[in-house]
Coordinates of C-alpha atoms in Angstrom, one line a residue:
X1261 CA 28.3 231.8 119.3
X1262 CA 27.8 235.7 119.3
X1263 CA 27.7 237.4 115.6
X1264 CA 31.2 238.0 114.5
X1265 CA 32.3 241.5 114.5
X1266 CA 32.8 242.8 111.4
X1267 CA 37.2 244.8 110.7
X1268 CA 38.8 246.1 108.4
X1269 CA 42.3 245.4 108.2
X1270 CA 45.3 248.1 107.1
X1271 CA 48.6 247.5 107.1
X1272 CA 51.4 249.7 106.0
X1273 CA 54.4 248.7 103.7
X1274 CA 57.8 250.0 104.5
X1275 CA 60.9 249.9 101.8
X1276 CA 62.8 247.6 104.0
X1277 CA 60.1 244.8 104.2
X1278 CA 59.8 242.3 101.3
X1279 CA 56.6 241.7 99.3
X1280 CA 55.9 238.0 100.6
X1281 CA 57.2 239.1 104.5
X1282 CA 54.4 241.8 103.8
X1283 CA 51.4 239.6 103.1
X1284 CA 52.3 237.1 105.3
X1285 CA 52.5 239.4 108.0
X1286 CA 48.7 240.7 106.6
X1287 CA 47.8 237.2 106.6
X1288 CA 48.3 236.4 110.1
X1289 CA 46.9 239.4 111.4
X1290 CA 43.7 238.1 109.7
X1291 CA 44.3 234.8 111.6
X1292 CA 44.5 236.5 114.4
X1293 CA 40.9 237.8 113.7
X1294 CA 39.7 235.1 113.1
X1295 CA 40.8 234.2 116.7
X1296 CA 39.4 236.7 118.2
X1297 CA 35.9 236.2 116.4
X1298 CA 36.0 238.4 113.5
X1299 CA 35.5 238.7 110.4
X1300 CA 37.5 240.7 107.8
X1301 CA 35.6 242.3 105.5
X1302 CA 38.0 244.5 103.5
X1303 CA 41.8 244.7 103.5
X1304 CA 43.7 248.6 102.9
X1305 CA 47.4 248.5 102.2
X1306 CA 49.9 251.0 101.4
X1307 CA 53.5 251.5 100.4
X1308 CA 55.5 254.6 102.3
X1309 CA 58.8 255.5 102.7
X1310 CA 58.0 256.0 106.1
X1311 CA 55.1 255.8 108.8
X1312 CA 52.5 258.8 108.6
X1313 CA 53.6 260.1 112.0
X1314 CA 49.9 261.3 112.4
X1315 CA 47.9 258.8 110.6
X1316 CA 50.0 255.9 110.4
X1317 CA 48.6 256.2 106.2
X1318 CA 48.6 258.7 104.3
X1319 CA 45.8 261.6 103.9
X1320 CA 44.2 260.0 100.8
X1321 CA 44.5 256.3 102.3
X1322 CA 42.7 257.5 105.4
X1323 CA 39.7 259.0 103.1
X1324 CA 39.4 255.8 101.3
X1325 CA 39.0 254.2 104.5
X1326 CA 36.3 256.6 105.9
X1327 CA 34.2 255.4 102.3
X1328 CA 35.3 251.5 103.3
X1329 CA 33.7 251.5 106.3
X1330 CA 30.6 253.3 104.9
X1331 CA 30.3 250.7 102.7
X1332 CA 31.1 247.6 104.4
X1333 CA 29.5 248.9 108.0
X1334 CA 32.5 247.6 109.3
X1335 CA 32.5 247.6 113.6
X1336 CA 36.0 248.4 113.7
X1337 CA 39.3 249.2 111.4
X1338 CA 42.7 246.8 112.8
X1339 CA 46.0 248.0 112.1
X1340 CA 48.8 246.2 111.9
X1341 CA 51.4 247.8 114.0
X1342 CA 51.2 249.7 117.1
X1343 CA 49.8 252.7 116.9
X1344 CA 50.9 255.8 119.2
X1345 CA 48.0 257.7 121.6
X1346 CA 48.5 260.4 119.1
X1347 CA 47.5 258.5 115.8
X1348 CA 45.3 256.8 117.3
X1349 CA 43.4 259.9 118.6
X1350 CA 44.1 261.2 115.1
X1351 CA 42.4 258.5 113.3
X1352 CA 39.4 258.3 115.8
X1353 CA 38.6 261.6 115.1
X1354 CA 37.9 260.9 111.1
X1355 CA 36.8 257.0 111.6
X1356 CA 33.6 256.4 113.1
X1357 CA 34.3 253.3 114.5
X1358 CA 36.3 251.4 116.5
X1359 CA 40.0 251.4 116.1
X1360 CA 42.7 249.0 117.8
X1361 CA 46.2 248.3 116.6
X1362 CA 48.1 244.2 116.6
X1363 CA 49.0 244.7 119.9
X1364 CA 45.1 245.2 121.2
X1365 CA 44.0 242.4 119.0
X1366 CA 46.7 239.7 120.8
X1367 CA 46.2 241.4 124.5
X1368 CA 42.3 241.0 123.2
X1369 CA 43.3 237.1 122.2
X1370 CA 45.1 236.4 125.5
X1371 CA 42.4 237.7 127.3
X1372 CA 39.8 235.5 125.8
X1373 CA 42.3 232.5 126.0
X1374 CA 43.7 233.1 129.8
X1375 CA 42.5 230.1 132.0
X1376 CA 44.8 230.1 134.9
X1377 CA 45.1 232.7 138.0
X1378 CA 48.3 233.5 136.3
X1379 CA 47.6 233.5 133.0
X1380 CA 44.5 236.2 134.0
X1381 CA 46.8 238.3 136.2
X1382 CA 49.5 238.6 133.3
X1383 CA 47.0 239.6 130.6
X1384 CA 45.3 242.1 132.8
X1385 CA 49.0 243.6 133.7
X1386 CA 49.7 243.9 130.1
X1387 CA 46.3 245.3 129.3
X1388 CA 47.0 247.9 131.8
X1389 CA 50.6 248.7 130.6
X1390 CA 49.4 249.3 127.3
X1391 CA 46.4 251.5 128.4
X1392 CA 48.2 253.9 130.7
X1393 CA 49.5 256.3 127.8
X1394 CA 46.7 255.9 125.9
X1395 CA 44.3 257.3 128.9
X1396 CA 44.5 261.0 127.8
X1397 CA 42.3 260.9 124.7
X1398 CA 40.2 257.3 125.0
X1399 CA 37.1 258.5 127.0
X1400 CA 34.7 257.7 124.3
X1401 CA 36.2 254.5 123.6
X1402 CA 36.6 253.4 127.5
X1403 CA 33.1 254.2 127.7
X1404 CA 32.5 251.0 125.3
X1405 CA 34.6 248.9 127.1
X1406 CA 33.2 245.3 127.7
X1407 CA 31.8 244.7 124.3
X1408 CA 33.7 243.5 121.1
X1409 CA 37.3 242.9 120.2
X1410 CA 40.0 244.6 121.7
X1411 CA 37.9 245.3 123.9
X1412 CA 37.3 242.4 126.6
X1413 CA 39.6 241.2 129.3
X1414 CA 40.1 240.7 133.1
X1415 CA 41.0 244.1 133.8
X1416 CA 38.4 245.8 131.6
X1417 CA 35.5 247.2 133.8
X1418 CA 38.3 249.8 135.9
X1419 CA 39.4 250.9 133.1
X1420 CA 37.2 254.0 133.2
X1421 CA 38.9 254.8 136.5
X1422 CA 41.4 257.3 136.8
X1423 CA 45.1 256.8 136.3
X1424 CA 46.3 256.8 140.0
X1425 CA 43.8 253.7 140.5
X1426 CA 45.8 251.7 137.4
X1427 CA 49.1 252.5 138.8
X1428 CA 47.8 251.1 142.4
X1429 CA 45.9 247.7 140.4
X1430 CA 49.4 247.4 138.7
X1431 CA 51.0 247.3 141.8
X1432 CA 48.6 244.3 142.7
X1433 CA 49.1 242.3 140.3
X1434 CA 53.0 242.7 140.4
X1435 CA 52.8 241.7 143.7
X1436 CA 50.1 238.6 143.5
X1437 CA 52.6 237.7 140.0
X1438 CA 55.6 237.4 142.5
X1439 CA 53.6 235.1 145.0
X1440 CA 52.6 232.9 142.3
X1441 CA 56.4 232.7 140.4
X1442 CA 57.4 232.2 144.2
X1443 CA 55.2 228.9 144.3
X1444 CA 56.0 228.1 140.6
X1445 CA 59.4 228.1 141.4
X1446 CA 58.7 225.9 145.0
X1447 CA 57.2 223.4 142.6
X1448 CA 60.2 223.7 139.7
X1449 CA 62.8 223.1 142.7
X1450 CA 60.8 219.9 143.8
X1451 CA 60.8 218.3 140.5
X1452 CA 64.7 219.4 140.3
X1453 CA 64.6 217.7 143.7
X1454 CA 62.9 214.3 142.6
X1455 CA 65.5 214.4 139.1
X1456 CA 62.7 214.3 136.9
X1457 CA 63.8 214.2 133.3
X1458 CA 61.8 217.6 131.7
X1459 CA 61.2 217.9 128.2
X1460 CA 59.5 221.5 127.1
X1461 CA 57.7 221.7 123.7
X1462 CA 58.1 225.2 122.1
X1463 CA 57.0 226.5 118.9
X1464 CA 55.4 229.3 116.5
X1465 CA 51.6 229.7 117.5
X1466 CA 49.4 226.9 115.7
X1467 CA 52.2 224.6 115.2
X1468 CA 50.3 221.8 116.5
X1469 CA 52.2 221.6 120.2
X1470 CA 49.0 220.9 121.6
X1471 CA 47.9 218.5 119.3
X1472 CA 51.1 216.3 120.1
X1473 CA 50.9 217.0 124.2
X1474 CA 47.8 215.2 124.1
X1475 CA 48.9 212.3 121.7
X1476 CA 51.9 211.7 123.8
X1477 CA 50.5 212.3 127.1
X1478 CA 47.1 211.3 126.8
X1479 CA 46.1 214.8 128.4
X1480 CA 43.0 217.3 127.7
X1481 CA 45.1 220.4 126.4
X1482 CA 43.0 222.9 124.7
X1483 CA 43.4 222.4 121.1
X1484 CA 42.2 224.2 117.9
X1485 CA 43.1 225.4 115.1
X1486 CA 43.5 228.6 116.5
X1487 CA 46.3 230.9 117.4
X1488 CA 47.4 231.4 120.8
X1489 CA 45.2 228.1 122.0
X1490 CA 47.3 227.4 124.7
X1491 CA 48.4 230.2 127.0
X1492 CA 49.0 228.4 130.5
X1493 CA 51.9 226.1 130.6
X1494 CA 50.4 222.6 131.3
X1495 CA 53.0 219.8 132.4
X1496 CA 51.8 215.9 132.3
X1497 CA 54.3 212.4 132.4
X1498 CA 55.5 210.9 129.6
X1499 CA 56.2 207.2 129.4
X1500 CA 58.4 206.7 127.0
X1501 CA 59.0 202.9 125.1
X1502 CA 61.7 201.8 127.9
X1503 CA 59.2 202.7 130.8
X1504 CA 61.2 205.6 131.5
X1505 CA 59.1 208.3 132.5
X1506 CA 59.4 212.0 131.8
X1507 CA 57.9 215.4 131.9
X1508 CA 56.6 217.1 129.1
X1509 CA 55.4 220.6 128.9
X1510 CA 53.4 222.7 126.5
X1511 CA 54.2 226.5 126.3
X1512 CA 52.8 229.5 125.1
X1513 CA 52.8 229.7 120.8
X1514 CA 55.4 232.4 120.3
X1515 CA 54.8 235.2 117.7
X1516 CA 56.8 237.6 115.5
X1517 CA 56.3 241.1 116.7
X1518 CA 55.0 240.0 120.0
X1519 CA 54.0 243.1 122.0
X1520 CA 56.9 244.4 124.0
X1521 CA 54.3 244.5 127.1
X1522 CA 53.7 241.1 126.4
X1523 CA 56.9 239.2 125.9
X1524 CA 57.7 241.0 129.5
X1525 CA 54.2 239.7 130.8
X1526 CA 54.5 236.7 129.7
X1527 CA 58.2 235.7 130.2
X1528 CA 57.6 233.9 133.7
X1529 CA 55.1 231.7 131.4
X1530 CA 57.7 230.5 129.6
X1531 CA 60.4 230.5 132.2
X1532 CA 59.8 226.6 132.6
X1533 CA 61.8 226.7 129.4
X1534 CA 64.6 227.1 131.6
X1535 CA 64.1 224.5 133.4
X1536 CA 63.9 221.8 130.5
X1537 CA 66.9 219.4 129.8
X1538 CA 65.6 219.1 126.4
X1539 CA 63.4 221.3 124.0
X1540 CA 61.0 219.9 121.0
X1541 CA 61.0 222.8 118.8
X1542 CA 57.4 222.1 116.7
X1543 CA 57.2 223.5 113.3
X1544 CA 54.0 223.3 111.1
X1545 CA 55.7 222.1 108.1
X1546 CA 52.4 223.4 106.0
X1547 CA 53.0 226.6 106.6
X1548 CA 54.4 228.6 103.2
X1549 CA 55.8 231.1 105.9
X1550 CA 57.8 228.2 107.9
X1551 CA 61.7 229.2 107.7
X1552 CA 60.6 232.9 109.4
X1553 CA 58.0 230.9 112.1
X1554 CA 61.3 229.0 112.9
X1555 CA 64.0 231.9 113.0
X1556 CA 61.3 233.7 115.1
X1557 CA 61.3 231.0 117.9
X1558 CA 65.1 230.8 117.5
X1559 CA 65.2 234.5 118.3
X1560 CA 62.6 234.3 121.0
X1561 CA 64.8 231.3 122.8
X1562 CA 67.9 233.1 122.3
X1563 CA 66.3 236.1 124.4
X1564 CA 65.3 233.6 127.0
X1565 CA 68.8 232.5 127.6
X1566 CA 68.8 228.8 127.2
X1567 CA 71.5 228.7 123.9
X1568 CA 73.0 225.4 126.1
X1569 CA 70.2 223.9 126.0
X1570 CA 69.9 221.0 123.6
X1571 CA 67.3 221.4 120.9
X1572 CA 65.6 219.0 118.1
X1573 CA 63.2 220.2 115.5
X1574 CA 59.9 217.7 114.9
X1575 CA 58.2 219.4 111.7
X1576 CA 54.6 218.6 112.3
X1577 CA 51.7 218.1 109.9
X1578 CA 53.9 216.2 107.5
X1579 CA 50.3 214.9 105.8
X1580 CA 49.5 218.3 103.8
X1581 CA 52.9 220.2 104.2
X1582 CA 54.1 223.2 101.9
X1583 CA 55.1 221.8 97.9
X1584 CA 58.1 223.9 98.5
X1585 CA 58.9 222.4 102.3
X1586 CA 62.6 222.0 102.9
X1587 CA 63.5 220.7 106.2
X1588 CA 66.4 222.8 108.3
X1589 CA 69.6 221.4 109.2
X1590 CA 70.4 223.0 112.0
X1591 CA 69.5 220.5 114.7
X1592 CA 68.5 217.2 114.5
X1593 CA 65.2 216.7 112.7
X1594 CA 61.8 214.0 112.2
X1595 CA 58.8 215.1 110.4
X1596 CA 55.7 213.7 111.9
X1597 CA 51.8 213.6 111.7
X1598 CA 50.2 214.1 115.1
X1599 CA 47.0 212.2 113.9
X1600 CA 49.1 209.3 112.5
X1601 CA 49.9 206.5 115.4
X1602 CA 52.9 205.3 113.7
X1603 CA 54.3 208.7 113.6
X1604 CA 53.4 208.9 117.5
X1605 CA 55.3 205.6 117.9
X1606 CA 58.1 206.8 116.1
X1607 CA 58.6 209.9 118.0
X1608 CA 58.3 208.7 121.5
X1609 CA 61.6 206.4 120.5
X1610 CA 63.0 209.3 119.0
X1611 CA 62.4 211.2 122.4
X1612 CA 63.5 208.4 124.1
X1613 CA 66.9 208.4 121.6
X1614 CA 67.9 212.2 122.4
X1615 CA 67.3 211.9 125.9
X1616 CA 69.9 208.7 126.3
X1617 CA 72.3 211.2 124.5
X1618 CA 72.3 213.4 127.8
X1619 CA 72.8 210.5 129.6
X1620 CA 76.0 207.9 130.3
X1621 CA 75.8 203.8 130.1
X1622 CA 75.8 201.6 133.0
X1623 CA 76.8 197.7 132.6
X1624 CA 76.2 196.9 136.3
X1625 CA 75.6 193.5 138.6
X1626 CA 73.2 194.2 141.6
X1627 CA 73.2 191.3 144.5
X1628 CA 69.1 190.1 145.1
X1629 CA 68.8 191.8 148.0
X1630 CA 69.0 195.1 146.9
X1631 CA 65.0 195.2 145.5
X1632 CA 64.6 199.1 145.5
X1633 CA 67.6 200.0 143.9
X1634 CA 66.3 197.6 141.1
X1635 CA 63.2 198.8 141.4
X1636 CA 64.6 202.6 140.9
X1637 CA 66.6 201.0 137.9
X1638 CA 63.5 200.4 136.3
X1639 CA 61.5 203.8 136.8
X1640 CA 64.2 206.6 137.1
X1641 CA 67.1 205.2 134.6
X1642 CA 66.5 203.7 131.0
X1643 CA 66.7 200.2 131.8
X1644 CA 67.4 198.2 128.2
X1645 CA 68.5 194.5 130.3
X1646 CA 67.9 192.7 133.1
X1647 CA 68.6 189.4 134.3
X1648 CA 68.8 186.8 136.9
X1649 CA 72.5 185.3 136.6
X1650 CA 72.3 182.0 138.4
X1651 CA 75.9 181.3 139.2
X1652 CA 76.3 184.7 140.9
X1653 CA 73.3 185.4 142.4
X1654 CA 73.0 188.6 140.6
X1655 CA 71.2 190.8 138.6
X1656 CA 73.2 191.7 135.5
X1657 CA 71.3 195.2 134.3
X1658 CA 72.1 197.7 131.2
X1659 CA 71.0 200.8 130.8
X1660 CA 71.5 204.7 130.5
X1661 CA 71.4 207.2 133.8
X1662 CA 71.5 210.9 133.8
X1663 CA 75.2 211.6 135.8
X1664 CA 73.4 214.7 138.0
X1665 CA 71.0 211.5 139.4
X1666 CA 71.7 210.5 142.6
X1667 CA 71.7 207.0 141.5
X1668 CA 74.8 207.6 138.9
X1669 CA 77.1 207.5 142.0
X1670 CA 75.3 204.5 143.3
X1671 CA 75.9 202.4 140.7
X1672 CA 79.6 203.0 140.4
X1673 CA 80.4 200.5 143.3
X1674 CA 78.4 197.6 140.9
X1675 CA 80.0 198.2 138.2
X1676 CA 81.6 195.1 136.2

């Protein structure tokens, strides 16, 4: 692995932000550069009424930081908000290093985690969005471009081109993004098509989504105990205890503060949200900064517009959560391990308990000739008994059937 870069983090504390909202938000920015393979070597904070509108911190703050990096050699200083072109400029001109704000540290991130067409496209578009009013005063910097954080990406070798050429490569990419949502959407309408039952997991980055995708689905999703380690949405089958099978998609780890370029980039990412009949909402229960992790997905969903779509919390990472961990009541809840089987166990039945909520009973008698309606009984319905009864010469079945499946109307003509 290269050497990690060496950053100084700064973050600015305004009146209306709490103490502990403060340092959490300083912590994760760290995580985040951790991420993005660097390491923090010093850590500046202030308290203003207000945002230097030059600086970002004040004159004396900014001094302190010009000795900092002296000191530590640092490669670059990270703030954490957005900075304008101005401030920026401002600051370059006093710092002799490397400067990027949140936002370039996530697009950074996202770059380095993008595997799929899509997922390269959208991070590039963003990448580009941000630059384009920062163009004016960044030739020394663009001239670095390609080596260290905040640095790397798709898009990043045109980025010394002028702007006409960005407007025209962000017209590309708009119009390659539409031909792949076109075929994401071809393939949404088939599954709508074939009724499958679609489960989307959703959650604060580093929640452990991944880690539960592949315990469930047996699948190789990237995991780590990163942030953002999952960035393209991957969909695999789940067989739940019945047989019933299901699909269950990972998403994207949503973010407090997400860029604005990015929660517009990345929407048609977690458009298969949408789509879902039922959404695990995964919260690291060992996180001290939990209850905001969970309002901020709320939030997120609520922008998303799927408020009618049911939703059940699984608080992961049960085995070393918080002392002061208090589960949420507002949906219905498990805590789980995803490295303990039993816990694994438990939740598929618990998956297996909300989806028969969203669906109606059938108590039905099927003649012996009709094989493939049995046969669909037992794959695309939640088949609990079946048997041969003798004197009839039918099948006597029980089970649960989702009333949009074709099948519900079938069945109405065996019902006993």
């Amino acid at each position: 692995m290269s050497e990690r870069e060496k950053a100084i983090l700064v973050g600015c504390q305004l009146p209306h932000i709490d103490d502990e909202r403060f340092f959490y938000s300083m912590e994760e920015l760290a995580s985040l550069v951790h991420t993005a393979n660097g390491e923090v070597v010093a850590t500046v904070t202030q308290k203003r009424e207000a945002i230097h509108p030059a600086t970002y911190i004040g004159k004396g703050k900014v001094e302190e930081l010009v000795h900092l990096v002296e000191q530590t050699e640092a490669d670059l200083v990270i703030f954490n908000d957005e900075l304008s072109p101005s401030q920026n400029r401002n600051l370059a001109r006093q710092l002799a290093v490397r400067i990027i704000d949140r936002t370039q540290l996530i697009l950074d991130i996202f770059a380095q985690r993008a595997r799929s067409k899509e997922g390269k496209l959208q991070v590039e578009l963003a990448q580009l969005q941000y630059l384009l009013p920062r163009l004016g005063g960044q030739g020394t910097a663009l001239s670095r471009l390609g080596g260290g954080i905040g640095t790397r990406g798709p898009g990043e070798t045109k980025l010394e081109t002028d702007r006409r050429h960005i407007y025209r490569r962000i017209d590309e990419i708009k119009t390659q993004l539409k031909l792949v949502a076109e075929h994401r959407e071809r393939y949404r309408e088939r599954r709508k098509k074939n009724r499958a039952f679609q489960i989307s997991l959703v959650g604060y980055t580093n929640a452990g989504k991944s880690t539960l995708f592949n315990r469930l689905t047996a699948a190789d999703s990237f995991e780590e105990n990163l942030l953002f380690a999952t960035l393209d949405p991957l969909t695999r089958r789940l067989i739940l205890p019945s047989g019933y099978t299901v699909l269950l998609t990972d998403t994207v780890g949503f973010i407090q503060d997400l860029p604005t370029t990015l929660v517009a980039a990345f929407r048609s990412t977690l458009e298969e949200v949408k789509e879902a009949d039922l959404i695990l909402h995964i919260v690291d229960s060992s996180n001290p900064d939990y209850y905001h992790h969970e309002q901020t997905v709320y939030d997120l969903l609520d922008e998303l517009g799927v408020a009618s779509i049911p939703i059940v919390t699984i608080y992961n990472k049960q085995d070393i959560r918080h002392p002061h961990f208090v589960p949420s009541t507002e949906t219905e809840a498990m805590m789980v391990s995803a490295f303990c089987a039993d816990d694994i166990r438990r939740l598929r039945q618990f998956i297996e308990e909300m989806v028969k909520k969203q669906m109606v009973g059938y108590y039905v008698s099927i003649p012996d000739d009709e094989g493939k309606l049995l046969a669909q009984l037992k794959s695309e319905t939640i088949l609990h008994e079946l048997h041969y009864n003798e004197e009839s010469g039918m099948y006597e079945c029980k089970g649960y059937v989702m009333p949009k499946h074709p099948l519900y109307g079938q069945l109405r003509q065996f019902q006993k």
